[in-house]
Short mmCIF file of C-alpha atoms in Angstrom, two decimals:
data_model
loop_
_atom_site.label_atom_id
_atom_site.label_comp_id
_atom_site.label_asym_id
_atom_site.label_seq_id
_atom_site.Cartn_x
_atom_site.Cartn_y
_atom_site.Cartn_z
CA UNK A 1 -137.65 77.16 7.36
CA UNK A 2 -133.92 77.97 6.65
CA UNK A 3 -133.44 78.32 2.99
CA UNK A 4 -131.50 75.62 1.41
CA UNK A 5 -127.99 75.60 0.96
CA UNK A 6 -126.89 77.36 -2.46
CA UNK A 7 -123.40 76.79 -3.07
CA UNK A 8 -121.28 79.57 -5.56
CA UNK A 9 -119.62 78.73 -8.72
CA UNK A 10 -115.71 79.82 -8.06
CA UNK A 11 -115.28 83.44 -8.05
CA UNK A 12 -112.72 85.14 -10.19
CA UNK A 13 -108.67 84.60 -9.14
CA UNK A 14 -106.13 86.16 -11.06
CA UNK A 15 -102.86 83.78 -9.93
CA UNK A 16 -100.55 82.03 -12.04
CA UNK A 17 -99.91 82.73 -15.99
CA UNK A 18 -99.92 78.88 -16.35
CA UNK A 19 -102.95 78.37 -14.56
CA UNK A 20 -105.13 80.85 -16.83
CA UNK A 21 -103.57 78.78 -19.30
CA UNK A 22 -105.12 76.20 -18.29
CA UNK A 23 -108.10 76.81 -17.19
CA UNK A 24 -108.94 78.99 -20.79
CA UNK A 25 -107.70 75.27 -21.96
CA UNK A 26 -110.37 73.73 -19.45
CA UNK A 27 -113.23 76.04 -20.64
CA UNK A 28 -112.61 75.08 -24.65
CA UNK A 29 -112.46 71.42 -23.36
CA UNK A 30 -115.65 71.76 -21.24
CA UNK A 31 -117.54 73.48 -24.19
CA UNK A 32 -116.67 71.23 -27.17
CA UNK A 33 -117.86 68.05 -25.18
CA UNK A 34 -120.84 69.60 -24.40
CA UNK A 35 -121.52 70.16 -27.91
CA UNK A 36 -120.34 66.97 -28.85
CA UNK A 37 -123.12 65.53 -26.23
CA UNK A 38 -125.58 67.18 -28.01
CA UNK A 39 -124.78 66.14 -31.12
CA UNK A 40 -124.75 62.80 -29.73
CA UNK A 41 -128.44 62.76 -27.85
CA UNK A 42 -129.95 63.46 -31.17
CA UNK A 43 -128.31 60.49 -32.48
CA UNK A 44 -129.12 58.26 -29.75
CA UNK A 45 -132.63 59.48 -30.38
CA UNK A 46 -132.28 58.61 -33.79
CA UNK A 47 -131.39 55.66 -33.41
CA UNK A 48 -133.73 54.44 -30.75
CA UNK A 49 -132.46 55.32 -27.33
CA UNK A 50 -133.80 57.56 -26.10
CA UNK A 51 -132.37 56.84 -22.52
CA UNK A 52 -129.16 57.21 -23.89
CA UNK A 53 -130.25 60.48 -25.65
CA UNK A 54 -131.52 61.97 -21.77
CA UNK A 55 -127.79 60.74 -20.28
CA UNK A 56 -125.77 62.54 -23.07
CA UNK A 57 -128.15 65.45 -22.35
CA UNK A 58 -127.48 65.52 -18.46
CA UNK A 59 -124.12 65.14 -19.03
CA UNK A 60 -123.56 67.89 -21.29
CA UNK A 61 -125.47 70.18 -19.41
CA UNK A 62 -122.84 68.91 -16.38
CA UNK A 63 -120.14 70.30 -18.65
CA UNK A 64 -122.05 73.58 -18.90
CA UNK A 65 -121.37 73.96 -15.36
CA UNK A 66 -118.03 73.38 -15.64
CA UNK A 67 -117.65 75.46 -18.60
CA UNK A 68 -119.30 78.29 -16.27
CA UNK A 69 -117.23 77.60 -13.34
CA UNK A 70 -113.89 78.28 -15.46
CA UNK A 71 -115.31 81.27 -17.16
CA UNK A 72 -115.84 82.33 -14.06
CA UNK A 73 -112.75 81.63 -12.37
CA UNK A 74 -110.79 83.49 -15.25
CA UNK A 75 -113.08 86.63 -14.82
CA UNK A 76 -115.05 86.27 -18.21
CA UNK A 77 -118.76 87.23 -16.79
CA UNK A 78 -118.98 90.82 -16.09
CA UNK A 79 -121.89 92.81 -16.59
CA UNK A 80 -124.64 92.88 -19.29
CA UNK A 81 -122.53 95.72 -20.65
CA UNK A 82 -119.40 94.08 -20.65
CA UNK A 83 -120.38 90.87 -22.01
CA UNK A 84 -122.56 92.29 -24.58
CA UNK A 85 -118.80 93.99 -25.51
CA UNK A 86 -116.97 90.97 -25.26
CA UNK A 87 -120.24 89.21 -27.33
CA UNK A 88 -118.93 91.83 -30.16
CA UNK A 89 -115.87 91.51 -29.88
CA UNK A 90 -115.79 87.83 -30.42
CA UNK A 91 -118.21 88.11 -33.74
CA UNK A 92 -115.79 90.53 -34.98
CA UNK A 93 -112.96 88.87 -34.61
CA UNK A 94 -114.75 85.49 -36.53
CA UNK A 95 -115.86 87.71 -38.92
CA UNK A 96 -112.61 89.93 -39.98
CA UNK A 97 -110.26 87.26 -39.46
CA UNK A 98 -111.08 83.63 -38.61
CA UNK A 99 -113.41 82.88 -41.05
CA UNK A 100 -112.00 84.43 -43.84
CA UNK A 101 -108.93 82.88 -43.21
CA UNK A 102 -110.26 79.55 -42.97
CA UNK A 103 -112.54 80.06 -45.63
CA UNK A 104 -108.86 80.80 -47.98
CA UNK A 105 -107.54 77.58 -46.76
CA UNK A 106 -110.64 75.68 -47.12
CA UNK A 107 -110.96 77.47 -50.93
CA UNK A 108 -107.28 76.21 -51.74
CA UNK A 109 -107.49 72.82 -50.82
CA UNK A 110 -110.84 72.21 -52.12
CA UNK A 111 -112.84 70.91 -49.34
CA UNK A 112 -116.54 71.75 -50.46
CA UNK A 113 -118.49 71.06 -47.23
CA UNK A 114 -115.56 72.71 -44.90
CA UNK A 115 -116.63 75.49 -47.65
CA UNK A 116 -119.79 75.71 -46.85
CA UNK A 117 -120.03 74.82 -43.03
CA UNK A 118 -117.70 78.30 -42.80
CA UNK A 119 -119.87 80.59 -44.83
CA UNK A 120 -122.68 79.41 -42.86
CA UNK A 121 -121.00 80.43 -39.73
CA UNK A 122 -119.64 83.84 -41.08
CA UNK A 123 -122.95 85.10 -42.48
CA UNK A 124 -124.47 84.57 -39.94
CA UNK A 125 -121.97 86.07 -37.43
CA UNK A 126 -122.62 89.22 -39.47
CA UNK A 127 -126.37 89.29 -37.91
CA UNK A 128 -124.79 88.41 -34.59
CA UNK A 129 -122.46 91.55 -34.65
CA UNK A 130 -124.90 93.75 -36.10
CA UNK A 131 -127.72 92.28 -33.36
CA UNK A 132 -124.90 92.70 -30.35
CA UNK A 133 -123.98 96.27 -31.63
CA UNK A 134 -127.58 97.70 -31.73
CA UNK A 135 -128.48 95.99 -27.91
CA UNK A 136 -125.09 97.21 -26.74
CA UNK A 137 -126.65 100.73 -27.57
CA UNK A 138 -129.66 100.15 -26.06
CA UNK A 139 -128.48 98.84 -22.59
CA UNK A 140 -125.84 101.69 -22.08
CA UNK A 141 -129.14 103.90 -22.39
CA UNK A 142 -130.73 101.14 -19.47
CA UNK A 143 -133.18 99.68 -21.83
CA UNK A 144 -134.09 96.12 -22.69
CA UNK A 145 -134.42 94.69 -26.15
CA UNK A 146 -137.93 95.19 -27.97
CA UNK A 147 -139.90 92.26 -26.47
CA UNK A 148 -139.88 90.79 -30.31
CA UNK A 149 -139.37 87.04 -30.96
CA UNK A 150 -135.88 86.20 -32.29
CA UNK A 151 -135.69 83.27 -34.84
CA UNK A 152 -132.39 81.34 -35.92
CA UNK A 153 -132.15 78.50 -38.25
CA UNK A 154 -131.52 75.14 -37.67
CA UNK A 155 -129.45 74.43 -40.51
CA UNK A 156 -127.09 77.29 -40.93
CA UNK A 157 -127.43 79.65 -38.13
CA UNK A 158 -128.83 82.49 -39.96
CA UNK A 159 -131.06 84.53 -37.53
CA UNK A 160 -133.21 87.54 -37.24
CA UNK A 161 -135.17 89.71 -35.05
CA UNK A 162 -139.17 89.46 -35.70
CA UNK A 163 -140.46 87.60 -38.81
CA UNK A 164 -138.95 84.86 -40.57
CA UNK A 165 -138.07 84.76 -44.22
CA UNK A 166 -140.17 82.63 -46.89
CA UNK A 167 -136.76 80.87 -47.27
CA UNK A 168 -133.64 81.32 -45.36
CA UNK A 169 -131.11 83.30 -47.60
CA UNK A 170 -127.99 81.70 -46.58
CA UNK A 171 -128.96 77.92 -47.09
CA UNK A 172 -132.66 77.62 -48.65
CA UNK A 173 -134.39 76.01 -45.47
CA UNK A 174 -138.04 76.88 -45.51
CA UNK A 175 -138.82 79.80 -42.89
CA UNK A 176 -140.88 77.21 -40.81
CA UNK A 177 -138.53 75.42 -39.69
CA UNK A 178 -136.66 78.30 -38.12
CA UNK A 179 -136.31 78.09 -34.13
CA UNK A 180 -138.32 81.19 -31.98
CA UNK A 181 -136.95 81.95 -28.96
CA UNK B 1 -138.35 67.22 -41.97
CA UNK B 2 -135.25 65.00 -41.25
CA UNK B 3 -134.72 65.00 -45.12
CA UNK B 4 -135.07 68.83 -45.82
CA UNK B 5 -132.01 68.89 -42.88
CA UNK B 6 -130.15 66.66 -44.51
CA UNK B 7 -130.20 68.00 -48.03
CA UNK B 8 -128.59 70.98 -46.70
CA UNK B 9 -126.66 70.35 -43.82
CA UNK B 10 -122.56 70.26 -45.06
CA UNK B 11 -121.41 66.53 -45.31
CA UNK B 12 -118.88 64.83 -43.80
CA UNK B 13 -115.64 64.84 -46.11
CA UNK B 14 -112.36 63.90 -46.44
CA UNK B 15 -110.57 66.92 -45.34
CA UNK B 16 -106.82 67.99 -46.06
CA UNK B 17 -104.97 68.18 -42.87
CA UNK B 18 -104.94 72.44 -42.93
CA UNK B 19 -108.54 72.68 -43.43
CA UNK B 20 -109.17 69.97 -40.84
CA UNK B 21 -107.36 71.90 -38.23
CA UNK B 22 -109.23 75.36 -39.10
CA UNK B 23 -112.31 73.31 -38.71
CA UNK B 24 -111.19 72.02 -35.46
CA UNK B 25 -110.03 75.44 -34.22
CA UNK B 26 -113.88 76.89 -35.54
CA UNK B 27 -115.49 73.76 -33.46
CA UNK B 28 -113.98 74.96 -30.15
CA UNK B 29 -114.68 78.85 -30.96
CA UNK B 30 -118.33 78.15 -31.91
CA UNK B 31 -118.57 75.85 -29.06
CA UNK B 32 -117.21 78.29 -26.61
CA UNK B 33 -119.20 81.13 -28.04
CA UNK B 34 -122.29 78.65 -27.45
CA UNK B 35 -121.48 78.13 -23.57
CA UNK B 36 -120.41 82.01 -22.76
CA UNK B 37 -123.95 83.31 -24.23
CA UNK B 38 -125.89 81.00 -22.13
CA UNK B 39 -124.24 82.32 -18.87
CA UNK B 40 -124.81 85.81 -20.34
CA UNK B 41 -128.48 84.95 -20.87
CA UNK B 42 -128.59 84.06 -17.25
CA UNK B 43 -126.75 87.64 -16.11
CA UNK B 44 -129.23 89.47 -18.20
CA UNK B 45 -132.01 87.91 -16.27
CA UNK B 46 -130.56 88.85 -13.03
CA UNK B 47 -129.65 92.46 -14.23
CA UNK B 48 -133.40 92.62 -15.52
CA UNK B 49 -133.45 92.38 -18.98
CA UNK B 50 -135.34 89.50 -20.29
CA UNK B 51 -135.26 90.40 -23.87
CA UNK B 52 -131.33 90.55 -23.95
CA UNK B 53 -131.21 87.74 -22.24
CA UNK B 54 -133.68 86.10 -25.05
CA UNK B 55 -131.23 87.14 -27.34
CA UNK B 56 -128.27 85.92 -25.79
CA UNK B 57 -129.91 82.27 -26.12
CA UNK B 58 -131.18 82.38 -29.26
CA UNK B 59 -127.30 83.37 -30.52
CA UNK B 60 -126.11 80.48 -28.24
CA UNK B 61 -128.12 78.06 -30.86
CA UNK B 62 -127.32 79.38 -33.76
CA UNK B 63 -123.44 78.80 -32.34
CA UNK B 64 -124.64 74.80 -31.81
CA UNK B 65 -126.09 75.09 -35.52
CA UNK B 66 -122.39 75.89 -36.78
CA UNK B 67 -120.49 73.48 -33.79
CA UNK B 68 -122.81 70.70 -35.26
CA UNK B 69 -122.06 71.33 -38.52
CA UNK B 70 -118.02 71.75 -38.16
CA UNK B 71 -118.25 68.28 -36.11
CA UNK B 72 -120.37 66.67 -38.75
CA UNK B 73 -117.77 67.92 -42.16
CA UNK B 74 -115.16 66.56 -39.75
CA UNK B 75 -116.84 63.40 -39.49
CA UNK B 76 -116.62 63.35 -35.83
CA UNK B 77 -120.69 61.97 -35.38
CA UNK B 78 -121.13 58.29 -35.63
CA UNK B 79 -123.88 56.05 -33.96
CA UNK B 80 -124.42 55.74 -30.58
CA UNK B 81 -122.02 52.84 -29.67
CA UNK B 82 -118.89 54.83 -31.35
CA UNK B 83 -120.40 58.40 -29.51
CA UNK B 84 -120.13 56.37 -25.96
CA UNK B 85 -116.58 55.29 -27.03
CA UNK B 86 -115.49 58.53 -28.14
CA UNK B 87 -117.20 60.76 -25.13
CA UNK B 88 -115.51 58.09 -22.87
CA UNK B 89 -111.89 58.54 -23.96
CA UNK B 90 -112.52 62.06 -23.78
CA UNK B 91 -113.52 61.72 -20.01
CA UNK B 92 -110.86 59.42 -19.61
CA UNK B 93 -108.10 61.73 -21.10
CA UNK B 94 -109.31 64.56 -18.57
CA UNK B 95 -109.11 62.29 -15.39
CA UNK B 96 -106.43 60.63 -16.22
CA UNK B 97 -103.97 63.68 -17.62
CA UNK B 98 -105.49 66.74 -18.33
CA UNK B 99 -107.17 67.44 -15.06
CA UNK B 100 -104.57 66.22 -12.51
CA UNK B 101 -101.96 68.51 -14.35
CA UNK B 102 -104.12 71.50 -14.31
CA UNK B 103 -104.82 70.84 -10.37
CA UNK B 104 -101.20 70.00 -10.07
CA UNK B 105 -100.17 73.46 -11.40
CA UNK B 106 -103.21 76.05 -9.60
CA UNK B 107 -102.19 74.24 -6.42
CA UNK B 108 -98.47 75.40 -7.14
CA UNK B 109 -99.78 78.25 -7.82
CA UNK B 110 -101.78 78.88 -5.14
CA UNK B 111 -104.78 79.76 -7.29
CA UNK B 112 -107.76 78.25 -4.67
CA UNK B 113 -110.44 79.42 -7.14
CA UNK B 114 -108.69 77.47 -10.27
CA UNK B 115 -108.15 74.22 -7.82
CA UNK B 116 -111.95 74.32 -7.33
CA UNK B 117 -113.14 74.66 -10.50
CA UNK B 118 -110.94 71.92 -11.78
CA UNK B 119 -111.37 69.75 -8.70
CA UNK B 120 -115.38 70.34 -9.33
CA UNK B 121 -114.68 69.23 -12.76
CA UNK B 122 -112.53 66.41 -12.41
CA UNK B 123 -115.32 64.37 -9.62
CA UNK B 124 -117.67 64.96 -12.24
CA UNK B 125 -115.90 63.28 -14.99
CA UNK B 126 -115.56 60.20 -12.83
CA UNK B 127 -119.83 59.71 -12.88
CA UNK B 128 -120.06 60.18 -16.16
CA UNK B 129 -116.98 58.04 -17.73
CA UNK B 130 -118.82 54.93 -15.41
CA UNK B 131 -121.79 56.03 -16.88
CA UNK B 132 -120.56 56.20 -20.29
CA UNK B 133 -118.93 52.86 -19.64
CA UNK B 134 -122.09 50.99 -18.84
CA UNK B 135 -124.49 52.54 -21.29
CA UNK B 136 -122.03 51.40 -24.10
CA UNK B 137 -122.30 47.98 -22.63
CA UNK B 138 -125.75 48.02 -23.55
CA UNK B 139 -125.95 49.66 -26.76
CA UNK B 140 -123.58 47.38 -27.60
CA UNK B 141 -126.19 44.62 -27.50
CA UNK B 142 -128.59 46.47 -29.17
CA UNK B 143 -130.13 47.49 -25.48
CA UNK B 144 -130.96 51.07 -24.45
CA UNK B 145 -130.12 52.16 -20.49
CA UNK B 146 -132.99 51.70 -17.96
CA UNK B 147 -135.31 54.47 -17.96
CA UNK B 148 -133.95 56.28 -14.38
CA UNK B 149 -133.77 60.06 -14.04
CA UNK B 150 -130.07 61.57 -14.52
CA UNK B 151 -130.00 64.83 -12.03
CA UNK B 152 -126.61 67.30 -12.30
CA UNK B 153 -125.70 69.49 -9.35
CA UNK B 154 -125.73 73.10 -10.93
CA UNK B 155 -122.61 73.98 -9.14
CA UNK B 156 -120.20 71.63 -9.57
CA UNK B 157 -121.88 69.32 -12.21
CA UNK B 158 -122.11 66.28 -9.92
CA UNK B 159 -124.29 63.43 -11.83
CA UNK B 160 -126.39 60.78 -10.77
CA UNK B 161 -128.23 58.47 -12.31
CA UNK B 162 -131.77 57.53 -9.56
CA UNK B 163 -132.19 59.00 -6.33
CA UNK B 164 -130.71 63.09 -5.62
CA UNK B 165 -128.89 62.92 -2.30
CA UNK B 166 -129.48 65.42 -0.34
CA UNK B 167 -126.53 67.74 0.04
CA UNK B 168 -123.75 67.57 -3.21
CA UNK B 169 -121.33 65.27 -2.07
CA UNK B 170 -118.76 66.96 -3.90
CA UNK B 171 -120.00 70.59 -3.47
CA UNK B 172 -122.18 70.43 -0.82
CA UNK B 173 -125.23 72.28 -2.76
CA UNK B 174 -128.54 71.04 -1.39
CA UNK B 175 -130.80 68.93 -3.82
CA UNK B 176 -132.97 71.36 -4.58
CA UNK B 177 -129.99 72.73 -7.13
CA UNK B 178 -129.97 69.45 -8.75
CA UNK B 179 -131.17 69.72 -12.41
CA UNK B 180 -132.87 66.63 -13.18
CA UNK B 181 -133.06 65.33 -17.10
#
């Protein structure tokens, strides 16, 4: 039997300043509904419907695709390698200048919970760049990550390789809630 | 549990306008972040290793843990019946402007790959604003949506709610490519 047919996602094309512009505007657009449609399934949940909760699901993972199709398209997946690079390269930039500068704003005008939403996100992009650094290492030498479980928590983000704490050390939440992947 | 989250999740809060925007701007990194691990996770798997690949995904939550909480200080989860209204004027914005501008532009540009990806993206956003549209109509009398299977095309994102056709009519993928939530 002939296999089925398995369309691509759109290779890479390098035409048109505006139209990078674009579709880099597409792929934030894509991504933040996704989220959003997360965010909203475990509300719909919440609040009893669950049907709802499985459409905003769907959808968002439709926006995935999408998301993928533009990354694609603007020539953002490359190799393990290179996108363990570009994986760095992102944490570093959150954590040398985003954060901090968001954090200063955020410090100035007094918003507490903007406060604390950011320091959750830049401690814990210090594990992701020092996690990203050590596999980069390890795959320009052709080997895999140590087949150890890798836990993140579900409040702030915080996340480690093997064990989980007692208590998460950013934010408190007891180790047993932490996700395993 | 749903207490323990709550206690230390970041609340929603009336934000100054600066800190609001770096929040806003941290919401569409994180998000972004969260989407280009994912396809990483999926490279890694196809270049053979499963443990980066692990990794990749369990760094992709930890970037929903600090999307959700940006969105939530921003006060931009309500209940379901306000999440259908928002998600569909954000579908509606990308049919009605954002996409048709982007397509209008790669087509002057003669970028085929950007034309696809958008056009991919734009037939999807149809399905789902309907859908959107008629699940609000329920909520909004206190009803959840029947309980039918929602299946996205893993190309394109095509989305339909019941029976999987059986070739994409947007992308031509057969159904075996459908995802089905």
């Amino acid at each position: 039997m002939a296999e089925p047919f398995k369309n691509t996602p759109p290779a890479p094309e390098d035409k048109g300043v505006m139209t990078a512009q674009n579709i880099a505007a597409a792929l934030a657009g894509e991504s933040q509904a996704s989220q959003k449609y997360l965010a909203f399934a475990d509300v719909a949940d919440a609040d009893g419907y669950p049907n709802v909760g499985r459409l905003f699901r769907a959808v968002a993972f439709a926006e995935s695709t999408h998301a993928r199709n533009h990354l694609s398209v603007l020539g953002g997946i490359g190799t393990t390698t290179e996108n363990l690079k570009a994986a760095w390269g992102g944490e570093t930039f959150e954590i040398d200048e985003m954060y901090p500068a968001y954090d200063a704003v955020a410090k100035l005008q007094e918003n507490k919970s903007a406060q604390t939403s950011i320091r959750y996100a830049l401690k814990a992009e210090l594990d992701h760049q020092g996690i990203y650094d050590s596999t980069l290492k390890g795959v320009e030498g052709k080997k895999d990550l140590a087949a150890e479980p890798v836990r993140v928590c579900p409040i702030c983000g915080h996340t480690v390789i093997g064990d989980a704490p007692d208590e998460c050390p950013q934010c408190g939440t007891a180790g047993l809630y932490f996700k395993e992947f | 549990m749903d207490e323990v989250f709550e206690k230390r999740l970041p609340r929603p809060e009336d934000l100054n306008a600066m800190t609001e925007e770096s929040l806003k701007a941290a919401f569409a990194g994180e998000s972004q972040a969260a989407e280009k691990y994912m396809v990483f996770a999926e490279h890694a798997v196809e270049e053979g290793y499963a443990n980066v690949a692990k990794l990749f995904r369990a760094i992709s939550y930890a970037e929903t843990r600090h999307a959700r909480n940006h969105l939530r200080v921003m006060k931009g989860i309500g209940a379901t019946a306000d999440n259908l209204l928002t998600a569909f004027g954000g579908e509606s914005f990308e049919i009605d402007e954002m996409y048709p501008a982007y397509a209008a532009i790669a087509k002057a540009q003669e970028n085929a790959q950007a034309s696809r990806s958008v056009r991919y993206a734009l037939k999807a956003e149809q399905d789902h604003k309907r859908m959107y549209a008629d699940a609000r109509e329920q909520v909004l009398t206190g009803k959840d949506v029947a309980a039918q299977l929602v299946s996205v095309c893993e190309i394109c994102g095509h989305t339909v709610i019941g029976d999987v056709p059986d070739k994409c009519p947007v992308c031509a993928a057969a159904k075996e490519y459908y995802k089905t939530f």
